[in-house]
mmCIF file of C-alpha atoms in Angstrom:
data_model
loop_
_atom_site.group_PDB
_atom_site.id
_atom_site.type_symbol
_atom_site.label_atom_id
_atom_site.label_comp_id
_atom_site.label_asym_id
_atom_site.label_seq_id
_atom_site.Cartn_x
_atom_site.Cartn_y
_atom_site.Cartn_z
ATOM 1 C CA MET A 1 -0.047 -0.004 0.016
ATOM 2 C CA ASN A 2 1.454 3.363 -0.872
ATOM 3 C CA ASN A 3 1.028 6.156 1.720
ATOM 4 C CA GLU A 4 2.490 8.935 -0.476
ATOM 5 C CA GLY A 5 -0.953 10.373 -1.251
ATOM 6 C CA VAL A 6 -2.434 10.375 2.235
ATOM 7 C CA ASP A 7 -2.906 13.828 3.871
ATOM 8 C CA LYS A 8 -1.879 13.200 7.360
ATOM 9 C CA SER A 9 -3.317 16.430 8.766
ATOM 10 C CA LYS A 10 -6.960 15.424 7.493
ATOM 11 C CA ARG A 11 -6.463 11.932 9.183
ATOM 12 C CA GLN A 12 -5.396 13.613 12.472
ATOM 13 C CA PHE A 13 -8.281 16.088 12.274
ATOM 14 C CA LEU A 14 -10.782 13.245 11.767
ATOM 15 C CA THR A 15 -9.309 11.250 14.612
ATOM 16 C CA SER A 16 -9.543 14.202 17.097
ATOM 17 C CA ALA A 17 -13.083 15.060 15.849
ATOM 18 C CA LEU A 18 -14.277 11.532 16.363
ATOM 19 C CA THR A 19 -12.687 11.313 19.763
ATOM 20 C CA VAL A 20 -14.422 14.513 20.871
ATOM 21 C CA VAL A 21 -17.773 13.230 19.474
ATOM 22 C CA GLY A 22 -17.171 9.947 21.226
ATOM 23 C CA ALA A 23 -16.455 11.740 24.570
ATOM 24 C CA VAL A 24 -19.615 13.907 24.248
ATOM 25 C CA GLY A 25 -21.805 10.897 23.441
ATOM 26 C CA THR A 26 -20.456 9.065 26.451
ATOM 27 C CA GLY A 27 -21.334 12.082 28.481
ATOM 28 C CA TYR A 28 -24.765 12.150 27.274
ATOM 29 C CA ILE A 29 -25.176 8.411 28.155
ATOM 30 C CA ALA A 30 -23.505 8.706 31.445
ATOM 31 C CA VAL A 31 -25.120 11.802 32.920
ATOM 32 C CA PRO A 32 -28.744 10.247 33.087
ATOM 33 C CA PHE A 33 -27.366 7.037 34.177
ATOM 34 C CA LEU A 34 -25.582 8.571 37.094
ATOM 35 C CA ALA A 35 -28.432 11.059 37.926
ATOM 36 C CA GLN A 36 -30.932 8.189 38.426
ATOM 37 C CA MET A 37 -28.630 6.769 41.197
ATOM 38 C CA GLN A 38 -29.087 10.071 43.271
ATOM 39 C CA PRO A 39 -31.884 10.042 45.930
ATOM 40 C CA SER A 40 -35.161 11.807 44.804
ATOM 41 C CA VAL A 41 -35.995 15.316 45.891
ATOM 42 C CA LYS A 42 -38.683 13.856 48.155
ATOM 43 C CA ALA A 43 -36.322 11.322 49.699
ATOM 44 C CA MET A 44 -33.726 14.064 50.344
ATOM 45 C CA ALA A 45 -36.392 16.492 51.958
ATOM 46 C CA ALA A 46 -37.465 13.687 54.187
ATOM 47 C CA GLY A 47 -34.193 13.221 55.689
ATOM 48 C CA ALA A 48 -33.154 16.843 55.758
ATOM 49 C CA PRO A 49 -32.616 18.725 58.894
ATOM 50 C CA VAL A 50 -35.512 20.759 60.371
ATOM 51 C CA THR A 51 -35.076 24.267 61.728
ATOM 52 C CA VAL A 52 -37.260 25.133 64.719
ATOM 53 C CA ASP A 53 -37.923 28.668 66.084
ATOM 54 C CA ILE A 54 -38.283 28.561 69.774
ATOM 55 C CA SER A 55 -38.419 32.314 70.358
ATOM 56 C CA LYS A 56 -42.188 32.488 71.142
ATOM 57 C CA MET A 57 -42.399 29.457 73.236
ATOM 58 C CA GLU A 58 -43.965 29.785 76.687
ATOM 59 C CA GLU A 59 -42.756 27.991 79.696
ATOM 60 C CA GLY A 60 -44.376 24.562 79.728
ATOM 61 C CA GLN A 61 -45.269 24.675 75.993
ATOM 62 C CA LEU A 62 -44.720 21.652 73.757
ATOM 63 C CA LEU A 63 -44.039 22.083 69.945
ATOM 64 C CA ARG A 64 -44.355 19.148 67.648
ATOM 65 C CA VAL A 65 -42.441 18.995 64.416
ATOM 66 C CA GLU A 66 -41.702 16.217 61.889
ATOM 67 C CA TRP A 67 -38.214 14.981 61.097
ATOM 68 C CA ARG A 68 -37.550 11.862 58.875
ATOM 69 C CA GLY A 69 -41.252 10.979 59.208
ATOM 70 C CA LYS A 70 -41.056 10.875 62.961
ATOM 71 C CA PRO A 71 -42.827 13.337 65.415
ATOM 72 C CA VAL A 72 -40.156 15.275 67.290
ATOM 73 C CA TRP A 73 -41.083 17.139 70.521
ATOM 74 C CA VAL A 74 -39.680 20.423 71.595
ATOM 75 C CA LEU A 75 -40.510 21.177 75.315
ATOM 76 C CA ASN A 76 -39.858 24.359 77.207
ATOM 77 C CA ARG A 77 -39.460 22.977 80.695
ATOM 78 C CA THR A 78 -40.352 25.240 83.768
ATOM 79 C CA PRO A 79 -38.004 25.659 86.699
ATOM 80 C CA GLU A 80 -40.361 23.462 88.673
ATOM 81 C CA VAL A 81 -40.115 20.633 86.196
ATOM 82 C CA LEU A 82 -36.324 20.902 86.333
ATOM 83 C CA GLY A 83 -36.371 20.679 90.121
ATOM 84 C CA THR A 84 -38.448 17.452 90.082
ATOM 85 C CA LEU A 85 -36.361 15.528 87.617
ATOM 86 C CA LYS A 86 -33.762 14.492 90.312
ATOM 87 C CA SER A 87 -36.317 13.422 92.628
ATOM 88 C CA LEU A 88 -37.665 10.654 90.182
ATOM 89 C CA ASP A 89 -34.348 8.739 89.823
ATOM 90 C CA SER A 90 -35.335 5.830 92.282
ATOM 91 C CA GLU A 91 -38.512 5.216 90.074
ATOM 92 C CA LEU A 92 -36.740 5.211 86.699
ATOM 93 C CA SER A 93 -35.277 2.293 84.825
ATOM 94 C CA ASP A 94 -32.237 4.114 83.494
ATOM 95 C CA PRO A 95 -32.074 7.462 85.301
ATOM 96 C CA ALA A 96 -28.423 8.216 84.107
ATOM 97 C CA SER A 97 -29.466 7.379 80.458
ATOM 98 C CA ASN A 98 -26.567 4.830 80.168
ATOM 99 C CA GLU A 99 -28.609 2.548 77.749
ATOM 100 C CA SER A 100 -30.371 5.210 75.812
ATOM 101 C CA ASN A 101 -30.007 6.594 72.329
ATOM 102 C CA GLN A 102 -28.865 10.159 72.606
ATOM 103 C CA PRO A 103 -25.973 12.469 71.289
ATOM 104 C CA ASP A 104 -23.067 13.032 73.772
ATOM 105 C CA ASN A 105 -24.157 16.697 74.297
ATOM 106 C CA SER A 106 -27.498 15.478 75.781
ATOM 107 C CA LYS A 107 -26.063 12.792 78.071
ATOM 108 C CA ASN A 108 -26.643 14.755 81.267
ATOM 109 C CA PRO A 109 -29.340 14.693 83.964
ATOM 110 C CA TYR A 110 -31.623 17.025 81.671
ATOM 111 C CA ARG A 111 -30.967 14.911 78.559
ATOM 112 C CA SER A 112 -30.707 18.172 76.668
ATOM 113 C CA ILE A 113 -28.145 20.847 75.556
ATOM 114 C CA LYS A 114 -29.808 23.517 77.534
ATOM 115 C CA PRO A 115 -31.687 22.383 80.756
ATOM 116 C CA GLU A 116 -34.955 24.273 79.913
ATOM 117 C CA VAL A 117 -35.302 22.938 76.276
ATOM 118 C CA PHE A 118 -35.984 19.336 75.874
ATOM 119 C CA VAL A 119 -35.852 17.738 72.341
ATOM 120 C CA ALA A 120 -36.910 14.021 71.945
ATOM 121 C CA VAL A 121 -38.406 11.760 69.288
ATOM 122 C CA GLY A 122 -42.071 11.349 70.180
ATOM 123 C CA LEU A 123 -42.332 7.551 69.665
ATOM 124 C CA CYS A 124 -42.512 4.981 72.642
ATOM 125 C CA THR A 125 -39.579 2.756 72.653
ATOM 126 C CA HIS A 126 -41.755 -0.381 73.097
ATOM 127 C CA LEU A 127 -43.815 -0.546 69.928
ATOM 128 C CA GLY A 128 -43.523 2.992 68.440
ATOM 129 C CA CYS A 129 -46.780 4.400 69.606
ATOM 130 C CA SER A 130 -46.823 8.189 70.152
ATOM 131 C CA PRO A 131 -47.218 8.965 73.997
ATOM 132 C CA THR A 132 -49.383 11.770 75.191
ATOM 133 C CA PHE A 133 -47.964 14.864 76.820
ATOM 134 C CA ARG A 134 -49.413 14.843 80.508
ATOM 135 C CA PRO A 135 -47.688 17.906 82.326
ATOM 136 C CA GLU A 136 -50.225 17.818 85.165
ATOM 137 C CA ILE A 137 -49.109 16.439 88.587
ATOM 138 C CA ALA A 138 -51.010 13.564 90.143
ATOM 139 C CA PRO A 139 -54.068 13.448 87.866
ATOM 140 C CA HIS A 140 -56.833 11.175 88.933
ATOM 141 C CA ASP A 141 -56.172 8.440 86.095
ATOM 142 C CA LEU A 142 -52.488 8.230 86.744
ATOM 143 C CA GLY A 143 -52.217 8.573 90.483
ATOM 144 C CA GLU A 144 -50.028 10.227 93.138
ATOM 145 C CA ARG A 145 -46.728 9.052 91.670
ATOM 146 C CA TRP A 146 -47.132 10.995 88.417
ATOM 147 C CA LYS A 147 -45.080 14.201 88.391
ATOM 148 C CA GLY A 148 -45.774 15.072 84.762
ATOM 149 C CA GLY A 149 -44.458 13.480 81.703
ATOM 150 C CA PHE A 150 -45.293 11.402 78.719
ATOM 151 C CA PHE A 151 -47.854 8.545 78.923
ATOM 152 C CA CYS A 152 -48.148 5.823 76.264
ATOM 153 C CA PRO A 153 -51.781 4.902 76.024
ATOM 154 C CA CYS A 154 -51.076 1.841 73.819
ATOM 155 C CA HIS A 155 -49.530 -0.261 76.582
ATOM 156 C CA GLY A 156 -49.164 2.119 79.561
ATOM 157 C CA SER A 157 -45.527 3.132 79.557
ATOM 158 C CA TRP A 158 -44.505 6.142 81.472
ATOM 159 C CA PHE A 159 -41.749 8.639 80.741
ATOM 160 C CA ASP A 160 -40.849 11.713 82.906
ATOM 161 C CA LEU A 161 -40.336 15.019 81.358
ATOM 162 C CA ALA A 162 -36.703 14.179 80.428
ATOM 163 C CA GLY A 163 -38.013 11.242 78.406
ATOM 164 C CA ARG A 164 -36.644 8.695 80.985
ATOM 165 C CA VAL A 165 -38.724 5.495 81.307
ATOM 166 C CA TYR A 166 -40.263 4.389 84.599
ATOM 167 C CA ARG A 167 -39.546 0.853 85.960
ATOM 168 C CA GLY A 168 -41.963 -1.937 85.359
ATOM 169 C CA VAL A 169 -43.578 -0.601 82.206
ATOM 170 C CA PRO A 170 -43.220 -2.242 78.728
ATOM 171 C CA ALA A 171 -40.943 0.318 77.223
ATOM 172 C CA PRO A 172 -37.337 -0.951 77.459
ATOM 173 C CA THR A 173 -35.409 2.396 77.090
ATOM 174 C CA ASN A 174 -35.645 6.002 77.546
ATOM 175 C CA LEU A 175 -37.098 8.143 74.653
ATOM 176 C CA GLU A 176 -34.659 8.854 71.853
ATOM 177 C CA ILE A 177 -32.924 12.117 71.611
ATOM 178 C CA PRO A 178 -32.156 13.108 68.015
ATOM 179 C CA PRO A 179 -29.148 14.876 66.900
ATOM 180 C CA TYR A 180 -29.636 18.688 67.297
ATOM 181 C CA ARG A 181 -27.830 21.934 67.740
ATOM 182 C CA TYR A 182 -28.407 25.647 68.231
ATOM 183 C CA ILE A 183 -27.951 28.040 65.507
ATOM 184 C CA THR A 184 -28.852 30.980 67.712
ATOM 185 C CA ASP A 185 -30.293 31.211 71.138
ATOM 186 C CA THR A 186 -33.794 30.937 69.642
ATOM 187 C CA GLN A 187 -33.232 28.524 66.746
ATOM 188 C CA ILE A 188 -32.367 24.992 66.742
ATOM 189 C CA ILE A 189 -31.624 22.601 63.878
ATOM 190 C CA ILE A 190 -33.026 18.880 64.439
ATOM 191 C CA GLY A 191 -30.947 16.353 62.395
ATOM 192 C CA GLU A 192 -27.479 17.837 62.750
ATOM 193 C CA SER A 193 -25.102 17.538 65.711
ATOM 194 C CA ALA A 194 -22.953 20.392 67.135
ATOM 195 C CA GLY A 195 -20.185 21.208 64.785
ATOM 196 C CA GLU A 196 -22.040 19.691 61.798
ATOM 197 C CA LYS A 197 -23.262 21.939 59.039
ATOM 198 C CA SER A 198 -25.816 21.120 56.323
ATOM 199 C CA ALA A 199 -24.486 21.093 52.812
#
């Protein structure tokens, strides 16, 4: 074969052009393929952190928000409530929260970053029912031992106002404390730990 009449510059141009077209085509195929592997917008929103404004909360008020499809409670505890928490230790299954699910910044007697603001997942640790907020002391239906807390009507589990479970009830552990942090003194983000920032 005789290569004397071949224009090498045309051959190099065609090779380069085909390489570029091939790369672009591969990109057009790869982008939709990789995009379908990403979680949907709905899935990302369901797991996204939730910002809660607590600036207008009154003492004793309970806010309910949703995070990852779960109810989360934010309770502004009164000084009286904080005073009764220590007195309940002898009636609780895990008063020091050694076997509970909570971030390190909430492993204290109040199970919270700030004593007055309590944040917990509002699901009983027995079978996942949502307990009722019962802040009153010694109501007729719960008796003299009740100092206020969360009562699960499904199977009768009791939790104090720090989400700690009483002894002798079906719930095995204290209420779960989700990861959360303060953005300001009046705003918290549920779903992020201290030092963690959302993307």
